[in-house]
Coordinates of C-alpha atoms in Angstrom, one line a residue:
M122 CA -28.8 6.4 1.7
V123 CA -27.0 8.5 -0.8
T124 CA -28.0 12.1 -0.3
F125 CA -28.0 14.8 -3.0
L126 CA -27.6 18.4 -1.6
P127 CA -28.6 21.3 -3.9
S128 CA -26.0 23.6 -5.3
R129 CA -28.2 26.6 -4.7
P130 CA -31.6 27.5 -3.1
G131 CA -34.8 27.0 -5.0
R132 CA -37.3 24.4 -6.0
L133 CA -36.1 20.9 -7.0
A134 CA -37.3 21.7 -10.5
D135 CA -35.0 24.7 -10.7
V136 CA -31.8 23.4 -9.0
P137 CA -29.4 22.6 -11.9
S138 CA -26.9 20.4 -9.9
F139 CA -26.4 18.6 -6.6
D140 CA -23.5 17.6 -4.4
R141 CA -23.4 13.9 -3.4
A142 CA -23.2 13.0 0.3
I143 CA -24.5 10.3 2.6
G144 CA -27.3 10.1 5.1
G145 CA -29.2 7.7 7.4
A146 CA -30.0 7.9 11.1
E147 CA -27.9 5.1 12.5
S148 CA -25.0 5.4 10.0
N149 CA -24.8 9.0 11.1
V150 CA -24.4 7.8 14.7
A151 CA -21.8 5.2 13.7
C152 CA -19.7 7.6 11.7
G153 CA -19.7 10.2 14.5
L154 CA -18.6 7.7 17.1
A155 CA -15.9 6.3 14.9
A156 CA -14.6 9.8 14.2
A157 CA -14.4 10.3 17.9
G158 CA -12.2 7.2 18.4
H159 CA -14.7 4.6 19.3
A160 CA -14.8 1.2 17.7
V161 CA -17.8 0.8 15.5
R162 CA -19.3 -1.9 13.2
W163 CA -22.1 -1.0 10.8
V164 CA -24.3 -3.8 9.6
S165 CA -26.6 -3.2 6.7
R166 CA -27.5 -4.1 3.1
V167 CA -26.9 -2.0 0.0
G168 CA -27.3 -2.6 -3.7
A169 CA -24.5 -4.1 -5.8
D170 CA -24.1 -0.7 -7.5
G171 CA -22.0 2.4 -7.6
F172 CA -24.1 4.1 -4.9
G173 CA -23.6 1.1 -2.6
D174 CA -19.9 1.3 -3.2
H175 CA -19.9 5.0 -2.3
L176 CA -21.8 4.4 0.9
V177 CA -19.6 1.5 2.1
E178 CA -16.4 3.4 1.1
T179 CA -17.4 6.7 2.7
I180 CA -18.7 5.2 5.9
G181 CA -15.6 3.0 6.1
A182 CA -13.4 6.1 5.7
Y183 CA -14.6 7.3 9.1
G184 CA -13.1 4.2 10.6
V185 CA -16.3 2.2 10.8
D186 CA -16.0 -1.6 10.2
T187 CA -18.2 -2.3 7.2
S188 CA -17.3 -6.0 6.7
A189 CA -20.8 -7.1 7.7
V190 CA -22.6 -5.0 5.1
G191 CA -24.3 -7.2 2.6
R192 CA -24.7 -6.5 -1.2
D193 CA -28.0 -7.2 -3.0
A194 CA -27.7 -7.8 -6.7
S195 CA -31.5 -7.5 -7.2
R196 CA -32.3 -4.4 -5.3
P197 CA -30.8 -0.9 -5.6
T198 CA -29.3 1.4 -3.0
G199 CA -31.7 4.1 -1.8
V200 CA -31.1 7.7 -2.7
Y201 CA -32.8 11.0 -2.0
F202 CA -32.7 14.7 -3.1
R203 CA -33.6 17.7 -1.0
T204 CA -33.8 21.4 -1.4
A205 CA -31.8 24.0 0.7
G206 CA -34.9 25.1 2.7
D207 CA -35.2 24.3 6.4
R208 CA -36.7 20.8 6.7
A209 CA -38.3 21.8 10.0
T210 CA -40.7 24.1 8.1
D211 CA -42.7 23.8 4.9
A212 CA -39.9 25.6 3.0
H213 CA -38.4 22.4 1.7
E214 CA -38.8 19.6 -0.7
V215 CA -37.5 16.0 -0.3
A216 CA -37.7 13.4 -3.0
Y217 CA -37.0 9.8 -2.0
Y218 CA -36.0 7.1 -4.5
R219 CA -35.7 3.8 -2.6
A220 CA -38.8 1.8 -3.3
G221 CA -37.7 -1.8 -3.1
S222 CA -34.2 -0.8 -1.9
A223 CA -31.7 -3.4 -0.6
A224 CA -32.0 -2.1 3.0
S225 CA -35.8 -2.2 3.1
A226 CA -35.5 -6.0 2.6
M227 CA -33.3 -6.5 5.7
S228 CA -34.4 -9.4 7.9
A229 CA -33.2 -11.8 10.5
A230 CA -32.7 -14.3 7.7
N231 CA -30.3 -12.2 5.6
L232 CA -28.2 -10.6 8.3
D233 CA -25.6 -12.2 10.4
L234 CA -27.2 -11.8 13.8
S235 CA -24.1 -13.3 15.6
V236 CA -22.2 -10.2 14.5
V237 CA -24.8 -7.9 15.9
R238 CA -25.1 -9.9 19.1
A239 CA -21.3 -9.9 19.6
A240 CA -21.7 -6.2 20.4
R241 CA -22.0 -4.9 23.9
V242 CA -24.3 -2.0 22.9
L243 CA -26.8 -2.1 20.1
H244 CA -28.3 1.2 18.8
L245 CA -31.6 0.9 17.0
S246 CA -34.1 3.3 15.5
G247 CA -37.8 3.4 15.2
I248 CA -37.3 4.3 11.5
T249 CA -36.1 0.9 10.8
A250 CA -39.2 -0.7 12.4
A251 CA -41.4 1.2 10.0
L252 CA -39.8 0.2 6.8
S253 CA -41.2 -3.3 6.3
S254 CA -42.7 -6.2 8.2
E255 CA -39.3 -7.9 7.8
C256 CA -37.5 -5.0 9.4
L257 CA -40.0 -4.8 12.2
E258 CA -39.5 -8.5 13.0
L259 CA -35.8 -8.0 12.9
L260 CA -36.0 -5.3 15.6
R261 CA -38.3 -7.4 17.7
E262 CA -35.8 -10.2 17.5
L263 CA -32.9 -7.9 18.5
T264 CA -34.8 -6.4 21.4
A265 CA -36.2 -9.7 22.8
P266 CA -35.3 -10.4 26.4
A267 CA -32.2 -12.8 26.5
A268 CA -29.4 -13.3 28.9
D269 CA -26.8 -12.5 26.2
R270 CA -28.6 -9.6 24.6
P271 CA -26.5 -6.5 24.1
L272 CA -27.4 -3.4 25.9
V273 CA -30.0 -1.8 23.6
S274 CA -30.0 1.9 22.8
F275 CA -33.2 3.0 21.0
D276 CA -34.0 6.3 19.3
V277 CA -37.8 6.5 18.9
N278 CA -37.5 8.6 15.7
H279 CA -41.3 8.7 15.1
R280 CA -41.9 9.5 11.4
A281 CA -45.7 9.3 10.8
G282 CA -45.3 9.1 7.0
L283 CA -43.4 5.9 7.2
W284 CA -46.2 3.8 8.8
R285 CA -48.8 2.3 6.6
D286 CA -51.4 2.0 9.4
A287 CA -52.2 3.4 12.8
D288 CA -50.2 0.8 14.6
G289 CA -46.9 2.6 14.5
P290 CA -47.1 4.5 17.8
R291 CA -48.0 1.4 19.7
V292 CA -45.1 -0.5 18.1
L293 CA -42.6 2.3 19.0
L294 CA -43.8 2.2 22.6
E295 CA -43.4 -1.6 22.7
L296 CA -39.8 -1.4 21.4
A297 CA -38.9 1.6 23.7
R298 CA -40.1 -0.4 26.7
R299 CA -37.8 -3.2 25.8
A300 CA -34.7 -1.0 25.5
D301 CA -32.1 -0.1 28.1
L302 CA -31.5 3.5 26.9
V303 CA -34.2 5.5 25.0
F304 CA -34.0 8.8 23.2
V305 CA -37.3 10.6 22.5
G306 CA -38.3 14.1 21.6
E307 CA -41.0 15.8 23.8
D308 CA -42.8 16.8 20.7
E309 CA -42.8 13.3 19.1
A310 CA -44.0 11.7 22.4
E311 CA -47.0 14.0 22.2
E312 CA -47.6 13.4 18.5
A313 CA -47.2 9.6 18.6
W314 CA -48.6 8.8 22.1
G315 CA -50.6 11.8 23.1
V316 CA -48.4 12.2 26.2
T317 CA -48.3 15.6 27.7
G318 CA -46.9 16.9 31.0
G319 CA -43.3 17.4 29.9
P320 CA -40.4 15.0 30.5
S321 CA -41.9 13.7 33.8
G322 CA -45.1 12.8 31.9
I323 CA -43.1 10.8 29.4
R324 CA -41.1 9.0 32.1
A325 CA -44.3 8.0 33.8
V326 CA -45.3 6.0 30.7
L327 CA -41.7 4.8 30.0
P328 CA -40.3 3.7 33.4
E329 CA -38.7 0.5 32.1
P330 CA -35.5 1.9 30.4
G331 CA -32.5 2.3 32.7
V332 CA -31.9 5.7 31.1
L333 CA -34.5 7.8 29.3
V334 CA -33.4 11.0 27.5
V335 CA -36.1 13.4 26.6
K336 CA -35.1 16.0 24.0
Q337 CA -36.9 19.3 24.5
G338 CA -35.9 21.3 21.3
G339 CA -34.5 24.7 22.0
L340 CA -34.9 24.3 25.8
G341 CA -32.5 21.4 26.2
A342 CA -32.8 17.8 27.3
T343 CA -33.7 15.9 30.5
A344 CA -32.3 12.5 31.4
F345 CA -33.8 10.0 33.9
V346 CA -31.9 7.1 35.4
S347 CA -33.3 4.1 37.2
S348 CA -31.2 1.8 39.4
A349 CA -33.4 -1.1 38.1
G350 CA -32.2 -0.9 34.6
R351 CA -29.0 -2.3 33.1
W352 CA -27.6 1.2 32.8
G353 CA -28.8 2.1 36.3
Q354 CA -27.4 5.0 38.3
G355 CA -25.2 6.3 35.6
A356 CA -23.0 3.2 35.3
A357 CA -21.3 3.0 31.9
P358 CA -22.1 -0.2 29.9
C359 CA -18.5 -0.7 28.7
G360 CA -16.4 -0.6 31.8
G361 CA -14.2 2.1 30.2
T362 CA -13.5 3.9 26.9
A363 CA -14.0 1.9 23.7
H364 CA -11.2 2.7 21.2
R365 CA -11.5 2.3 17.5
H366 CA -8.9 -0.4 17.2
G367 CA -9.5 -1.9 20.7
P368 CA -11.0 -5.3 21.5
A369 CA -14.6 -4.0 21.4
P370 CA -15.7 -2.6 18.0
L371 CA -19.0 -0.8 17.5
A372 CA -21.5 -2.4 15.1
A373 CA -24.3 -0.8 13.2
V374 CA -27.3 -2.2 11.2
T375 CA -29.0 0.1 8.7
G376 CA -32.3 -0.1 7.0
P377 CA -33.5 2.6 4.6
G378 CA -37.1 2.0 3.7
S379 CA -39.2 1.0 0.8
Q380 CA -41.5 3.7 -0.4
D381 CA -44.9 3.5 -2.0
D382 CA -45.3 5.8 -4.9
G383 CA -48.9 6.6 -4.5
P384 CA -43.2 -3.9 31.1
S385 CA -40.0 -5.3 30.3
P386 CA -38.3 -8.1 32.2
D387 CA -35.3 -7.3 34.3
H388 CA -32.2 -7.9 32.2
S389 CA -29.7 -7.0 35.0
Q390 CA -26.3 -8.6 34.5
P391 CA -22.7 -7.5 34.9
A392 CA -21.3 -5.3 32.2
D393 CA -19.0 -7.1 29.8
S394 CA -16.3 -6.2 27.2
R395 CA -18.3 -7.0 24.1
P396 CA -18.3 -4.4 21.2
F397 CA -20.8 -1.6 20.7
A398 CA -23.4 -2.1 18.0
L399 CA -25.5 0.4 16.1
T400 CA -28.5 -0.4 13.9
P401 CA -29.5 2.4 11.6
G402 CA -32.6 2.9 9.4
G403 CA -33.4 5.3 6.6
R404 CA -35.9 7.9 5.8
A405 CA -38.9 7.4 3.6
V406 CA -42.3 8.8 2.9
R407 CA -45.4 6.6 2.6
G408 CA -48.8 6.0 4.2
G409 CA -49.7 7.9 7.3
S410 CA -50.2 6.6 10.9
R411 CA -53.1 8.7 12.0
S412 CA -56.7 7.8 12.0
A413 CA -58.9 8.3 8.9
Q414 CA -60.4 11.3 10.7
G415 CA -57.0 12.9 11.0
G416 CA -57.0 12.5 14.8
S417 CA -54.3 11.3 17.2
P418 CA -52.4 8.0 16.5
Q419 CA -54.3 5.1 17.8
V420 CA -52.6 4.0 21.0
R421 CA -54.6 2.2 23.6
A422 CA -55.2 4.0 26.9
S423 CA -53.6 1.2 28.7
D424 CA -50.4 1.7 26.6
T425 CA -49.8 5.2 28.0
R426 CA -51.2 4.8 31.5
P427 CA -48.7 6.4 33.9
R428 CA -46.8 3.9 36.1
P429 CA -45.2 4.6 39.5
A430 CA -43.2 7.8 39.9
T431 CA -39.4 7.6 39.4
A432 CA -36.5 9.7 40.4
P433 CA -36.4 13.3 39.1
G434 CA -34.5 13.9 35.9
V435 CA -31.3 15.9 35.2
F436 CA -31.9 18.9 32.9
V437 CA -29.3 20.6 30.8
P438 CA -30.2 23.6 28.6
A439 CA -29.4 23.6 24.9
L440 CA -26.7 25.7 23.3
A441 CA -27.2 28.7 21.1
V442 CA -26.3 27.7 17.6
D443 CA -26.0 29.5 14.2
V444 CA -28.1 27.0 12.4
V445 CA -27.2 26.1 8.9
A446 CA -29.4 23.0 8.6
T447 CA -31.2 20.8 11.2
T448 CA -30.8 17.5 9.4
G449 CA -28.8 15.0 11.5
A450 CA -28.8 17.0 14.7
G451 CA -30.8 14.3 16.6
D452 CA -28.4 11.6 15.4
A453 CA -25.4 13.7 16.5
F454 CA -27.0 14.3 19.9
A455 CA -27.4 10.5 20.4
A456 CA -23.9 9.9 19.3
G457 CA -22.5 12.5 21.7
F458 CA -24.5 11.1 24.6
L459 CA -23.4 7.6 23.8
S460 CA -19.7 8.6 23.4
A461 CA -19.8 10.2 26.9
T462 CA -21.6 7.1 28.3
L463 CA -18.9 4.9 26.9
R464 CA -16.3 7.0 28.7
E465 CA -18.2 6.7 32.0
L466 CA -18.7 10.5 32.3
P467 CA -21.4 11.9 34.7
L468 CA -24.9 12.2 33.5
K469 CA -24.8 16.0 33.2
S470 CA -21.7 15.8 31.1
R471 CA -23.3 13.2 28.8
L472 CA -26.1 15.6 28.1
R473 CA -23.7 18.4 27.4
H474 CA -21.7 16.2 25.0
G475 CA -25.0 15.5 23.2
H476 CA -25.7 19.2 22.8
L477 CA -22.2 19.9 21.6
W478 CA -22.3 17.2 19.0
A479 CA -25.7 18.4 17.9
A480 CA -24.4 21.9 17.6
A481 CA -21.7 20.7 15.2
A482 CA -24.5 19.1 13.0
L483 CA -26.7 22.2 13.1
A484 CA -23.8 24.3 11.9
T485 CA -23.2 22.1 8.7
P486 CA -25.3 21.7 5.6
G487 CA -25.3 17.9 5.3
D488 CA -26.7 15.1 7.3
L489 CA -23.4 14.2 8.9
A490 CA -20.9 16.4 10.8
T491 CA -17.6 15.5 12.3
P492 CA -17.9 15.9 16.0
P493 CA -15.8 18.5 17.9
D494 CA -12.5 17.1 19.1
R495 CA -12.4 15.4 22.5
D496 CA -10.3 18.1 24.2
T497 CA -12.6 20.9 23.1
T498 CA -15.8 19.0 24.0
D499 CA -14.5 18.1 27.4
R500 CA -13.4 21.7 28.1
L501 CA -16.8 23.1 27.1
A502 CA -18.7 20.4 28.9
A503 CA -16.8 21.3 32.1
L504 CA -17.9 25.0 32.1
D505 CA -19.9 26.3 35.0
D506 CA -23.6 26.7 34.4
D507 CA -23.5 30.5 33.9
T508 CA -20.8 30.3 31.2
W509 CA -22.5 27.4 29.5
G510 CA -25.5 29.5 29.2
T511 CA -23.6 32.2 27.3
L512 CA -22.1 30.0 24.6
R513 CA -23.1 30.5 21.0
L514 CA -21.7 27.9 18.6
G515 CA -21.3 28.3 14.8
P516 CA -19.0 27.0 12.1
G517 CA -15.6 27.1 13.6
R518 CA -16.3 29.6 16.4
T519 CA -17.7 30.2 19.9
Q520 CA -19.2 33.4 21.1
A521 CA -21.7 34.6 23.7
D522 CA -25.3 35.3 22.7
R523 CA -28.8 34.0 23.1
A524 CA -29.9 30.6 21.8
P525 CA -32.3 30.2 18.9
E526 CA -34.4 27.1 18.9
E527 CA -32.7 23.8 18.3
V528 CA -35.0 21.9 16.0
R529 CA -35.7 18.2 16.1
T530 CA -34.5 16.5 12.9
P531 CA -37.5 15.9 10.7

């Protein structure tokens, strides 16, 4: 989507002007990875309008391959405006204008799935699944078990306001169980599925993914690895670093939403040299996913019944950050973790890269931040535990202090 950032604090009614930027969960991941030197392809649909031109040109400027982005002459590109308040609190306003947008009409029929399946890693988001029935069927098609299916990375991204009925949490659990790598927040797992007991409790109901990353806000993040998964025991999916102009470009599929105004089979197979693919979604606000009584989302008890215990997770604490805005931090964390995974770095280092990339996003006002350069990231990720715990990151600086809470992107 095209994002409009306020020129000053205040209500939307009082802000006189806005600065144009871009936003979108998976396109944020795509741009971050491309900026870090990985080969990325973004697959989406935008309107045949000036805003569509802006999105394609801006994302392409990061080094992302946009040749598979479709243009829709009958539907517009989605846009949204937001105030300067913290989106993690009630001190903000967000106005979305993307009902009937081009990306909300994405489907298996109007995307070139051969381009997506040519990737070696496909990054998807639960946001896309919520946008329309066509988008949901697209995600089910892309995550279906198949011998030639790319490795699937899935960010749950539960957004209750996107789902028209109470089925959203169950759908997200279904998709997560079909993925090879899953990102999920501890808070959203409780909100969507009623799962408590911390990261181990979440792993008990999600044992299928080869890698499960549980984000724990200001505390940090915990990663679990299973030898049964395609990403088992920390093996990288790519057999080495993917470079932007190398033989294996990254690909992304994006789907901003339409808005109303009112156990997985074993996919084990050798890693190959196909490109990395990303499939973004957008943000929208529409009918809720909770019951009419305002209770917990309706997930069947059998859906969240704990399965056999798995190996203990690896925990890495979050960094202290001078927070400017929280928007996009979750996408940056995913991109940092994926970048380190593509480089075959150890699991602990992958989590640290995620935190460092998230810190860069937290210290910038927009949805998208350029990740720290590789030398700096590698140097900081290699620090001993005590020194890591004293870092405080802000715009252009590093100092020792205590960490404030790192907030999950709303």
